[in-house]
Short mmCIF file of C-alpha atoms in Angstrom, two decimals:
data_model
loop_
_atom_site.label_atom_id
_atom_site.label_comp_id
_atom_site.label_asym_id
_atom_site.label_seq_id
_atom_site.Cartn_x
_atom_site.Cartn_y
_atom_site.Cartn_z
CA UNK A 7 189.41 44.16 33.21
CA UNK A 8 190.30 40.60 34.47
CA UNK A 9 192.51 40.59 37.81
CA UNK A 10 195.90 39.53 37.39
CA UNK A 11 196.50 38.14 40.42
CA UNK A 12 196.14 33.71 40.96
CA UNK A 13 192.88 32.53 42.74
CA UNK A 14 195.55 31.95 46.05
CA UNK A 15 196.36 36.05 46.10
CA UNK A 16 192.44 37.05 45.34
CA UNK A 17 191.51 34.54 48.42
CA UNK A 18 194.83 36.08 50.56
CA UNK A 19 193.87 39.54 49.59
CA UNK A 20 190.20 38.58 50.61
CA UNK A 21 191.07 37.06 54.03
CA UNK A 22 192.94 40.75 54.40
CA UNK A 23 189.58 42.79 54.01
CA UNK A 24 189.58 43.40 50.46
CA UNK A 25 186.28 42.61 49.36
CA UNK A 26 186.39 43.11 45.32
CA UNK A 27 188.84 40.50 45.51
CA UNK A 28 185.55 37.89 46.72
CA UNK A 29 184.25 39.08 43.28
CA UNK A 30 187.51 38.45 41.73
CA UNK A 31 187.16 35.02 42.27
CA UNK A 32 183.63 34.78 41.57
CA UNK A 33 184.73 35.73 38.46
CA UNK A 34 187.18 33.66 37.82
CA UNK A 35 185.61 29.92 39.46
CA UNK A 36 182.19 30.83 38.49
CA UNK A 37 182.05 30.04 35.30
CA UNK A 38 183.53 26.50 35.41
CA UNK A 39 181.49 25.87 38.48
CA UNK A 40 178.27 26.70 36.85
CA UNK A 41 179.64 24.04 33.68
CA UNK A 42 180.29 21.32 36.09
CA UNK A 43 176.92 21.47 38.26
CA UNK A 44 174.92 21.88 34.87
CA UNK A 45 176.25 18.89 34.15
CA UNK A 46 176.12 17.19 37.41
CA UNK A 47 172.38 18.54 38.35
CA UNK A 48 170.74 18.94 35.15
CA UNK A 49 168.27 21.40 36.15
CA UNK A 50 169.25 25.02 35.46
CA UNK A 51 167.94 26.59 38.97
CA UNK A 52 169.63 23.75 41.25
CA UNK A 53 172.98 24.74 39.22
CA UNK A 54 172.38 28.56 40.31
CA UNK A 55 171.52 27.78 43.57
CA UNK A 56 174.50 25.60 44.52
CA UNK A 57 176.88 28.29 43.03
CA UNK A 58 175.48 30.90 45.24
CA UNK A 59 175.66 27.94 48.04
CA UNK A 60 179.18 27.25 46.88
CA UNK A 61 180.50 30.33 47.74
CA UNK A 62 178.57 31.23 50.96
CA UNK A 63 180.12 28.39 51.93
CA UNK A 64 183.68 29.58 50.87
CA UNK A 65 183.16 32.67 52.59
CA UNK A 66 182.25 30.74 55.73
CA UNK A 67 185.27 28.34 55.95
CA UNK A 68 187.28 31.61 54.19
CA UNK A 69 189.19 31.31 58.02
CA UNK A 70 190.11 27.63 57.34
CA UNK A 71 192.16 28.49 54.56
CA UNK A 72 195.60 27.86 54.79
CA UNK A 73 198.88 30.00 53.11
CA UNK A 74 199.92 27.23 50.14
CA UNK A 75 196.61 25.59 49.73
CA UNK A 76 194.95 26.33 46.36
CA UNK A 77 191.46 27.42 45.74
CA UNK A 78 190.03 25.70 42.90
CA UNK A 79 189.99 22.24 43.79
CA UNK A 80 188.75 24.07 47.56
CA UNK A 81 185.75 25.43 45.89
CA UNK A 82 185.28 22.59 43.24
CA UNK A 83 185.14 19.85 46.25
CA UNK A 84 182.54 22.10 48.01
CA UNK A 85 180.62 22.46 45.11
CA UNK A 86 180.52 18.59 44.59
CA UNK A 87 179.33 17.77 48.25
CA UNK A 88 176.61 20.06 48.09
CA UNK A 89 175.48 18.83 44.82
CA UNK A 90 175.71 15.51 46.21
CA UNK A 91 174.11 16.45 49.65
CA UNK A 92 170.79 18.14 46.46
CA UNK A 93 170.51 14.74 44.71
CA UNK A 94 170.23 12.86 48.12
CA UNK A 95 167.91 15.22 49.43
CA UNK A 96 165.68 14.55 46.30
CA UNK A 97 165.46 11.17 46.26
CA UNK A 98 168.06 10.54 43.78
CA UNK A 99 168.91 6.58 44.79
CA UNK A 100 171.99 6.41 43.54
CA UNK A 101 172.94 8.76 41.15
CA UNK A 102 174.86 7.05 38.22
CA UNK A 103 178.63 6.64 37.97
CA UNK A 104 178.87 8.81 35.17
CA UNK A 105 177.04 12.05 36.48
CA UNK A 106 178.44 11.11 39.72
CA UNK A 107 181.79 12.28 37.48
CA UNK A 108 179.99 15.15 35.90
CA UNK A 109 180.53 13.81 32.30
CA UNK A 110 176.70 13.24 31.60
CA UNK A 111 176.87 14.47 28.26
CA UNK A 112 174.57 14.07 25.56
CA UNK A 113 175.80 12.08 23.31
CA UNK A 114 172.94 12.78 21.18
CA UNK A 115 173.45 12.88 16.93
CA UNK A 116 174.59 16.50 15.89
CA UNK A 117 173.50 17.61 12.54
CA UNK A 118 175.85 20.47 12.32
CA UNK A 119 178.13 18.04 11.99
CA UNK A 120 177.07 15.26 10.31
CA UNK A 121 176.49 11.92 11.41
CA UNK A 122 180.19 10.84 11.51
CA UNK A 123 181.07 13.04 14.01
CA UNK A 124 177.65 11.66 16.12
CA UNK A 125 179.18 8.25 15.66
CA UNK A 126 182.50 9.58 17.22
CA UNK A 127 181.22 11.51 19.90
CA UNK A 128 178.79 8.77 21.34
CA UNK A 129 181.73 5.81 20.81
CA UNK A 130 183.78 7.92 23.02
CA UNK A 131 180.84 8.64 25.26
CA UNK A 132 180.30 4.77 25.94
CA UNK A 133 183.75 4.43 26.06
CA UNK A 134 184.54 6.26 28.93
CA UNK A 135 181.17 4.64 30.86
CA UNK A 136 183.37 1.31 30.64
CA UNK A 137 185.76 2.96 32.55
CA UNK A 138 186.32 2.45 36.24
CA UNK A 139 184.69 4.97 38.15
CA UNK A 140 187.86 6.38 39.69
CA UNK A 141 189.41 6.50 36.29
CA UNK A 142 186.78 8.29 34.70
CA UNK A 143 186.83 10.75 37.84
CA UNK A 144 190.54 11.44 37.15
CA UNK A 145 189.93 11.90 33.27
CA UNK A 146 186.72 14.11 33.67
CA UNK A 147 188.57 16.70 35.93
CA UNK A 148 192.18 16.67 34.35
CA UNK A 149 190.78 16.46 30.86
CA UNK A 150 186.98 18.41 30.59
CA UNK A 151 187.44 20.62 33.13
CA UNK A 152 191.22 21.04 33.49
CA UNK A 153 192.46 20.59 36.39
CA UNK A 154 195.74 19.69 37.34
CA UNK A 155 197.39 16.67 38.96
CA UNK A 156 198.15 18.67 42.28
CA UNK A 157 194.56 19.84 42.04
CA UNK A 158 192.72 16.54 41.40
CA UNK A 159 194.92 14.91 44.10
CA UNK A 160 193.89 17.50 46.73
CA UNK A 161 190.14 16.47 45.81
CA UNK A 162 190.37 13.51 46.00
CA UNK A 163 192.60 13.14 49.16
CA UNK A 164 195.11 11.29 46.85
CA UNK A 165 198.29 11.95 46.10
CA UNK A 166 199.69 13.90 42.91
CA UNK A 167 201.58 10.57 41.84
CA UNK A 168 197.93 7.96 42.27
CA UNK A 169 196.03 10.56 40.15
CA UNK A 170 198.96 10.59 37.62
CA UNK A 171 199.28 6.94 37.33
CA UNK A 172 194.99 6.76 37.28
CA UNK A 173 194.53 9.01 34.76
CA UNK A 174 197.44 7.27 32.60
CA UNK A 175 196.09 4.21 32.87
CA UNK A 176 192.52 5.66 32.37
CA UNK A 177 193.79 6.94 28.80
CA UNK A 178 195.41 4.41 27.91
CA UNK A 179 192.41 1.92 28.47
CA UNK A 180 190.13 4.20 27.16
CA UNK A 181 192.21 4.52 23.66
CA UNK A 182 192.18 0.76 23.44
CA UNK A 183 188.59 0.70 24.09
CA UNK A 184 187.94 3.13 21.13
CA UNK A 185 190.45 1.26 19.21
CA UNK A 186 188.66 -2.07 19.58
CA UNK A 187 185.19 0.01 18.62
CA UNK A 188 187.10 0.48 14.73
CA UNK A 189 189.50 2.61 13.57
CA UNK A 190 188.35 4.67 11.38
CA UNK A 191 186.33 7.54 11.63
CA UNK A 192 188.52 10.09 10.97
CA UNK A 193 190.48 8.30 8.69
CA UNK A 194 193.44 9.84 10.61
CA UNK A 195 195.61 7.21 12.24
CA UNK A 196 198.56 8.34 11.84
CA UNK A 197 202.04 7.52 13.30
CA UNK A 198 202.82 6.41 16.38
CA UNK A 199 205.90 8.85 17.47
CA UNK A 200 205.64 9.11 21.13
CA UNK B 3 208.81 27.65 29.12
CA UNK B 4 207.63 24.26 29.67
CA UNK B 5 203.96 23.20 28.74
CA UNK B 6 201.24 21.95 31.11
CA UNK B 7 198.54 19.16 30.25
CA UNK B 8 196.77 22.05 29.12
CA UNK B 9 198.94 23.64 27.08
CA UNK B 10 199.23 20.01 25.47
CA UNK B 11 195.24 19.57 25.50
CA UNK B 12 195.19 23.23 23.43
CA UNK B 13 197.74 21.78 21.00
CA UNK B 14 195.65 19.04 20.36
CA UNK B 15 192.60 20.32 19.85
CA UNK B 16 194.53 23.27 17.08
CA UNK B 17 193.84 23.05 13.77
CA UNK B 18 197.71 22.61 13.07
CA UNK B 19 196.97 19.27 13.95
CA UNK B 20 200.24 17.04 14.12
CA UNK B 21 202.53 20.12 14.31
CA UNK B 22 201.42 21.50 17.44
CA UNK B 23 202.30 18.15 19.18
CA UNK B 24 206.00 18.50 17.97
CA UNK B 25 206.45 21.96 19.35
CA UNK B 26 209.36 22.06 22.05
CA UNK B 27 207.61 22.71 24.85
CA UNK B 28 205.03 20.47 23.73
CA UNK B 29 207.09 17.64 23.42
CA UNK B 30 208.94 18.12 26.23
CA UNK B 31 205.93 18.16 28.51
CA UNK B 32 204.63 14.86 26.82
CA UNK B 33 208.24 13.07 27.70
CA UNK B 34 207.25 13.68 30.59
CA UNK B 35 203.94 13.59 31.60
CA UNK B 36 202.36 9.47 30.70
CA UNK B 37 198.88 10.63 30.64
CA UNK B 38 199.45 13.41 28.17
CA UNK B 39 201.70 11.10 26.28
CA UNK B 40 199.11 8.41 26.09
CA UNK B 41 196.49 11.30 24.67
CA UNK B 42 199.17 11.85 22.22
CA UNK B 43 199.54 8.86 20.65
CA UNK B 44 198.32 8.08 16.79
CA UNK B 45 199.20 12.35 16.41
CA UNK B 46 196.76 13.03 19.45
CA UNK B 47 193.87 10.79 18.26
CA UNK B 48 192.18 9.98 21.52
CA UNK B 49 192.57 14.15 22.75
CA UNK B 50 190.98 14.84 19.65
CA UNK B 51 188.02 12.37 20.31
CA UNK B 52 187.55 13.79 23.63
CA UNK B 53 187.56 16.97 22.12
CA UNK B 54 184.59 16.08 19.86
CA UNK B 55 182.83 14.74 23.27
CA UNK B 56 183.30 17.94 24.85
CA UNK B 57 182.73 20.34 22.31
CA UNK B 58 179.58 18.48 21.54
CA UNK B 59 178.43 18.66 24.99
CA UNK B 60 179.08 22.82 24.98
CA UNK B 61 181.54 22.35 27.57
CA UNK B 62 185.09 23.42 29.19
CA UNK B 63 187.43 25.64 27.14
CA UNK B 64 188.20 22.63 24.38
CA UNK B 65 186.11 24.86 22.03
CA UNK B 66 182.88 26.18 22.90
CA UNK B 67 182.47 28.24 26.32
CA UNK B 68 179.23 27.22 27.15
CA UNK B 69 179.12 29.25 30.56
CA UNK B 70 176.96 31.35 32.43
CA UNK B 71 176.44 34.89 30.30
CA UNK B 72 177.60 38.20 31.66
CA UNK B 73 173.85 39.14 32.63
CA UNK B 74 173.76 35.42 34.58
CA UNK B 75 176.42 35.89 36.64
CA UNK B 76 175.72 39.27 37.71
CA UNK B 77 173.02 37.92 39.38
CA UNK B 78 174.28 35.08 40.75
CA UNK B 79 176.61 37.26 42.07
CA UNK B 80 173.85 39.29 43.42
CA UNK B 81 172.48 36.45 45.68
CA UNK B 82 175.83 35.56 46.80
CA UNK B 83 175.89 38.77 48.56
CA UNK B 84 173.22 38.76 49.98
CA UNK B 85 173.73 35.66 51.29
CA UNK B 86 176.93 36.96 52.88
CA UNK B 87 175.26 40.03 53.97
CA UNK B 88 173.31 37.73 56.27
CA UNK B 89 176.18 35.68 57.50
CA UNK B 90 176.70 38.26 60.57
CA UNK B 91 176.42 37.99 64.62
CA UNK B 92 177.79 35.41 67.07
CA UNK B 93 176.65 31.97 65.55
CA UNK B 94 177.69 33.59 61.57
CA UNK B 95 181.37 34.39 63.43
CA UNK B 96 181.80 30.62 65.34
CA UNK B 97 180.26 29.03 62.30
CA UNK B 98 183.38 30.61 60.27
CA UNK B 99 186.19 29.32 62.71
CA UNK B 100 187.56 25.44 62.48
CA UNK B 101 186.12 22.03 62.61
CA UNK B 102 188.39 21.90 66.16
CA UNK B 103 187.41 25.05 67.59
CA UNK B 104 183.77 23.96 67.13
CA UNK B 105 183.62 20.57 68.37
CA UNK B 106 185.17 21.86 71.38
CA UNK B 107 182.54 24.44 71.77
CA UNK B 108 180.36 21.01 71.75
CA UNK B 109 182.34 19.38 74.15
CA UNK B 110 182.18 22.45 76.17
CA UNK B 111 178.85 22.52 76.26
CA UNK B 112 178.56 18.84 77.12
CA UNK B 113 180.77 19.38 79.89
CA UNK B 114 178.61 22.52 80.96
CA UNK B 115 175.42 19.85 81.04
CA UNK B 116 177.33 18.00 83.11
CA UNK B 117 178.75 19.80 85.31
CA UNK B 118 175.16 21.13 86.00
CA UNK B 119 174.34 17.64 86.64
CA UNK B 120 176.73 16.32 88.95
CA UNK B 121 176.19 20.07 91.31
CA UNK B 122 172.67 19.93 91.34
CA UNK B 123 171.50 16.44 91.01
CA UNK B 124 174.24 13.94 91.04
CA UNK B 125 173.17 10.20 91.44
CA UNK B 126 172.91 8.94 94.77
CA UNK B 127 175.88 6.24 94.59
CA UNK B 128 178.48 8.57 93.63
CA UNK B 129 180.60 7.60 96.26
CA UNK B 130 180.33 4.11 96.19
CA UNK B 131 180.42 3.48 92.28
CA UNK B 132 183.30 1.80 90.87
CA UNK B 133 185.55 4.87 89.54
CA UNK B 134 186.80 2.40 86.52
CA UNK B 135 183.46 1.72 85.48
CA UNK B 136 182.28 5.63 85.77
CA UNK B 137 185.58 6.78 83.60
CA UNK B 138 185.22 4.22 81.14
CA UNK B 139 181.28 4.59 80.81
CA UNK B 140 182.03 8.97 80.82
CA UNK B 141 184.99 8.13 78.46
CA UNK B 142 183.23 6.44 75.82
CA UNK B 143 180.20 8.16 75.93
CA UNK B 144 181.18 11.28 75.58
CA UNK B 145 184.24 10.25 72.99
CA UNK B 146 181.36 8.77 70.71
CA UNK B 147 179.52 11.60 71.14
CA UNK B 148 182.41 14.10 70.43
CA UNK B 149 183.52 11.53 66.95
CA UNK B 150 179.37 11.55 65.91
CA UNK B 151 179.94 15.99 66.04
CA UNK B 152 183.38 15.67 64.74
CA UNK B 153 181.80 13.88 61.51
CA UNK B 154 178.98 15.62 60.89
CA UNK B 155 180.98 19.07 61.16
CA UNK B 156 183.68 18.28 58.82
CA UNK B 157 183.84 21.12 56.40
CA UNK B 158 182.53 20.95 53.09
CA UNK B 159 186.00 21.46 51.20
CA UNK B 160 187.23 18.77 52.61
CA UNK B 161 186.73 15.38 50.45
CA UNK B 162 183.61 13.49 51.35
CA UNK B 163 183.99 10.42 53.14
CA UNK B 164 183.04 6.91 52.31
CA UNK B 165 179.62 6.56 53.07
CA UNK B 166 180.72 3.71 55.25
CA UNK B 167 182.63 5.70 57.50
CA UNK B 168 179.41 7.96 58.90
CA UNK B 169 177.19 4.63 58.66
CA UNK B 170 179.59 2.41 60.75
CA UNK B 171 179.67 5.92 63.32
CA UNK B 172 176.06 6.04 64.11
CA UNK B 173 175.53 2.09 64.24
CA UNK B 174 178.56 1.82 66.54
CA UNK B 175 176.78 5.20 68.38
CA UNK B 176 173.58 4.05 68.90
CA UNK B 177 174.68 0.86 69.51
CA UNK B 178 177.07 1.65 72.50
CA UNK B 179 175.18 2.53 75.01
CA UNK B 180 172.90 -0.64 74.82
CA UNK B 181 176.13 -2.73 75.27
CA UNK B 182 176.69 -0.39 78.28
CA UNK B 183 173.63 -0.76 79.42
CA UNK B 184 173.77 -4.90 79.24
CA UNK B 185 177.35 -4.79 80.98
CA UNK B 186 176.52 -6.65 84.29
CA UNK B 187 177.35 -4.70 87.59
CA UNK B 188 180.35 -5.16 89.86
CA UNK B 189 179.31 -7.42 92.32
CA UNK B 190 181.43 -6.71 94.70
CA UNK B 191 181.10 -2.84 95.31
CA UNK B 192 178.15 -2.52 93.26
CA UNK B 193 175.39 -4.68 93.47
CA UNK B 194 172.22 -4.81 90.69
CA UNK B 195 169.22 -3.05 92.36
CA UNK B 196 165.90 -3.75 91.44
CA UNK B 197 164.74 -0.10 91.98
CA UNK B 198 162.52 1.39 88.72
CA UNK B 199 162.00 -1.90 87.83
CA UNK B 200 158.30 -3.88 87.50
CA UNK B 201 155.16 -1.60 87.76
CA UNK B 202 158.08 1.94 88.12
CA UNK B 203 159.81 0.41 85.53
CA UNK B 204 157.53 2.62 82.43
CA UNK B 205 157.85 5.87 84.57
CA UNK B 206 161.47 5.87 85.81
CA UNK B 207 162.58 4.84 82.38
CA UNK B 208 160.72 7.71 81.02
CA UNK B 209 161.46 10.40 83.25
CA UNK B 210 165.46 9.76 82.69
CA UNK B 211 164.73 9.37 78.66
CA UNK B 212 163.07 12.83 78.67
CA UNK B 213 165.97 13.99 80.73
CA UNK B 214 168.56 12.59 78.29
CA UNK B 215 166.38 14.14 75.08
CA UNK B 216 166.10 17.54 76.67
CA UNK B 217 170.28 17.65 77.52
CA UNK B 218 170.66 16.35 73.73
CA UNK B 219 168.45 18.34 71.96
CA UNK B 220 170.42 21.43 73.23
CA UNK B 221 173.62 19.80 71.67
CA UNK B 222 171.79 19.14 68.67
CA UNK B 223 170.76 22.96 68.47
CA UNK B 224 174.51 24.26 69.16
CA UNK B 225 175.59 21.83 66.63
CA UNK B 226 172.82 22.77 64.14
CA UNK B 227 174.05 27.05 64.90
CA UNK B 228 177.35 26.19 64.24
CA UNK B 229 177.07 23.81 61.08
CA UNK B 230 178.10 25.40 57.69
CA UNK B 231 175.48 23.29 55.47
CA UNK B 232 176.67 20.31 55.46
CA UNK B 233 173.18 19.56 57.70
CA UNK B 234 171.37 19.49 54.13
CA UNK B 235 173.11 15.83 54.00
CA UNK B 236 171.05 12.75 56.06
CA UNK B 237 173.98 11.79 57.19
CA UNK B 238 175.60 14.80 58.85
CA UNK B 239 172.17 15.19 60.44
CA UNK B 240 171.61 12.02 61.82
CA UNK B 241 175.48 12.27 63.34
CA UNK B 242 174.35 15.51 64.90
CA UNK B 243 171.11 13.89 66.23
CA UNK B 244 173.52 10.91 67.30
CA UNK B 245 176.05 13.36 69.02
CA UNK B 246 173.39 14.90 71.12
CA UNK B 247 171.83 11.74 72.22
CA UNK B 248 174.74 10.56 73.53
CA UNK B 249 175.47 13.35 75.63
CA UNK B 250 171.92 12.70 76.55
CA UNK B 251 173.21 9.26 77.72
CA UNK B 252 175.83 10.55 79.01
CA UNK B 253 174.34 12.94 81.93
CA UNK B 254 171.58 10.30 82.83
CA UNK B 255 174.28 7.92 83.65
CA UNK B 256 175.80 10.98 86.12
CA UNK B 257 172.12 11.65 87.25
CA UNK B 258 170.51 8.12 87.77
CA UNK B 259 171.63 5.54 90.15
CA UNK B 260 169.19 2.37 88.99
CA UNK B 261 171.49 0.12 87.14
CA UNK B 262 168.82 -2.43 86.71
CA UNK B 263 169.55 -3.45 83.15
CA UNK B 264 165.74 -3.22 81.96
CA UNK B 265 165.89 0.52 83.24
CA UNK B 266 169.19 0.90 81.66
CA UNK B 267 167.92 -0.23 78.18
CA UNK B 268 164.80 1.31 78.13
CA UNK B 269 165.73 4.42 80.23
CA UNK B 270 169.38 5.33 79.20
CA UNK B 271 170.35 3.73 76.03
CA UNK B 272 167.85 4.67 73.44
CA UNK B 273 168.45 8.01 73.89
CA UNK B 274 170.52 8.60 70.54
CA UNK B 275 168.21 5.94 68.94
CA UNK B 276 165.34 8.45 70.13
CA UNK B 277 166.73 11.48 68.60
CA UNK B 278 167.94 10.07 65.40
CA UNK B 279 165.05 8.43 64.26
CA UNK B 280 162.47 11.61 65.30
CA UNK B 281 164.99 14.28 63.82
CA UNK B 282 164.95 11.87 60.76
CA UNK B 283 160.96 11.52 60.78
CA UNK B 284 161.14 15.56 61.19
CA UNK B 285 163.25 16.20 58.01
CA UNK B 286 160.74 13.90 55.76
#
């Protein structure tokens, strides 16, 4: 049965001895840490690897956390330096801006779903490669992998307000950029009520 | 209750479509929040595009959970304990306490070195060198040393840094002590030997090089014991290489009394030049 308690209580109750609550929040972060180094590594192994590294490594600085802190964006920061630490270590010049955001999808044609929804998917894919890098940072955490404002800010050693006012602008530049790539698709504009 | 971006991201991506947007909570939190707002606009349009992008890619919880199966994470779980499981004795318990507490271990250690120095074989004109000059030389040597182990301890949760920040440290590090070294002497109290200099000048340069690489290397190996991982970066390393070599510098300048500035240069400052480059030729 999933623990009730937030990621802060699992990693209070851990610092207090209680050791199932280390698995608690392997259970809880894993997941979404495995998504985002998939997509940030590519290769299956590295992604395993730098999970188990990920929370060795939260276990080891487990004494620098601090009452009021929150985990996620703890573990998710670690889990991005040491993936960045893997590609420089192999090479990797410079990785590119997007998988330097984790958003390297595919934007490859899916016949499930016909080619419409292809188009779609890769206009919105270029899209958000025109964006500025610390835009598309803001939108891949907030948006793909939900984070929060608070969260993203303590990340990025911003405040809540900068990664508000990025990831608004972000949108909003990335709807006009779809808008100027044709209307359309979906047939669907509708009203504009906000 | 009041909605969160995700709660508005969810109400998006429903198949109620429009109607979901106009629930109370919903459109409360969109008032509210400009990013979610803008996502909203044209009935959620541009949420429902990156929707598509996501979904397509098997990712996050906008449709398809595309994580690690049960069987997966049990052992990935498995490894992680056994990785803690080895995480035990002295270095695994000052490895787990602060940036601070370790950097002063460093300093510590640095002061240890020289200490040693100074009680067993201080340099000749002790007495006689200009106590400015000393504290200023001790000062900034061992303050660049302690800002090169500062940097490349700085835990791993915290955000990285601009790359610029570690590259302008170990330039300005290894760069230091040569503009000590080129300082001319104080005339007055201190005048510029020639000692170690001509045919000595090879083997008195040498000898205090392999003294300042030997006092390094062992803060290179406390700062190595202590690091968390973050020595898997070049950077971090070469800071750590840089850190030692500077203590390196550091207890020559207590040890030797030349000042000659060819000794100085080829003798005293390349120690954190040395280290750097051989622990980066080691890691290759």
């Amino acid at each position: 049965m999933a623990d009730a308690r937030s990621d802060e209580e699992l990693m209070a109750a851990y610092l207090g001895g209680d050791s199932l609550a280390f698995r608690g929040l392997f259970d809880r972060l894993a997941p979404q840490l495995m998504r985002l180094l998939r997509a940030r590594v590519g290769r299956e192994a590295d992604a395993h690897d730098l999970v188990q590294q990920t929370f060795l490594q939260l276990h080891r600085a487990r004494n620098d956390f601090r009452p009021g802190a929150r985990v996620r964006p703890w573990v998710v920061t670690i889990a991005m330096n040491l993936a960045r630490d893997l590609g420089r270590r192999k090479g990797r010049r410079k990785e590119t801006e997007l998988a330097d955001e984790a958003v390297l999808v595919d934007p490859r044609p899916v016949a499930a779903d016909g080619l419409e929804r292809a188009g779609d998917v890769r206009r919105v894919h270029d899209a958000l490669a025109q964006l500025p890098a610390e835009q598309r940072r803001v939108i891949v955490l907030h948006w793909f992998e939900g984070l929060s404002f608070g969260e993203i800010a303590e990340m990025l050693d911003a405040t809540p307000v900068a990664v508000r006012v990025r990831a608004h602008r972000g949108y909003e530049r990335l709807r006009k950029l779809l808008e100027q790539g044709g209307n359309s698709d979906d047939g669907s504009r509708v009203r504009s009520d906000t | 209750m009041t909605a969160s971006c995700e709660h508005v991201r969810a109400a998006m991506l429903s198949s109620a479509g429009d109607a979901s947007l106009e629930a109370p909570d919903v459109a409360s939190h969109l008032a509210s929040c400009d990013a979610c707002r803008e996502l909203a606009t044209d009935g959620g349009r541009l949420g429902r595009a990156l929707g598509a992008l996501a979904v397509d890619a098997g990712r996050t919880g906008a449709g398809v959970d595309a994580g690690p199966t049960t069987a997966e994470l049990e052992q990935l779980f498995a490894g992680v304990q056994a990785n803690v499981a080895r995480e035990r004795g002295p270095m695994a318990m000052l490895r787990s306490r602060s940036q601070t507490l370790r950097v002063v271990a460093v300093a510590a250690l640095i002061v240890l070195e020289a200490l040693l120095v100074v009680g067993l074989v201080p340099r000749s004109d002790l007495g006689i060198y200009p106590l400015l000059r000393h504290a200023a030389f001790v000062a900034l040597l061992g303050g660049m040393a302690l800002l090169a182990a500062w940097q490349s301890l700085r835990p791993l949760q915290a955000p990285a840094l601009p790359s610029w920040v570690s590259r302008g440290v170990v330039i300005a590090g290894i760069a230091l002590p040569f503009l000590l070294g080129m300082m001319p002497p104080e005339e007055d109290h201190h005048s510029l030997g020639h000692d170690g200099t001509g045919s000595a000048l090879a083997k008195f340069a040498f000898y205090c090089l392999a003294l300042g690489a030997a006092m390094g290397v062992a803060v290179i190996a406390l700062l190595r014991a202590t690091d968390r991982g973050g020595h898997g970066s070049g950077a971090r390393a070469t800071l750590a290489a840089l850190a030692g070599g500077l203590a390196g510098t550091l207890v020559v300048h207590l040890h030797c009394p030349l000042n000659h500035p060819f000794h100085l240069l080829l003798g005293h400052a390349p120690v954190g030049l040395l280290l750097a480059a051989s622990y980066a030729l080691l890691r290759r």
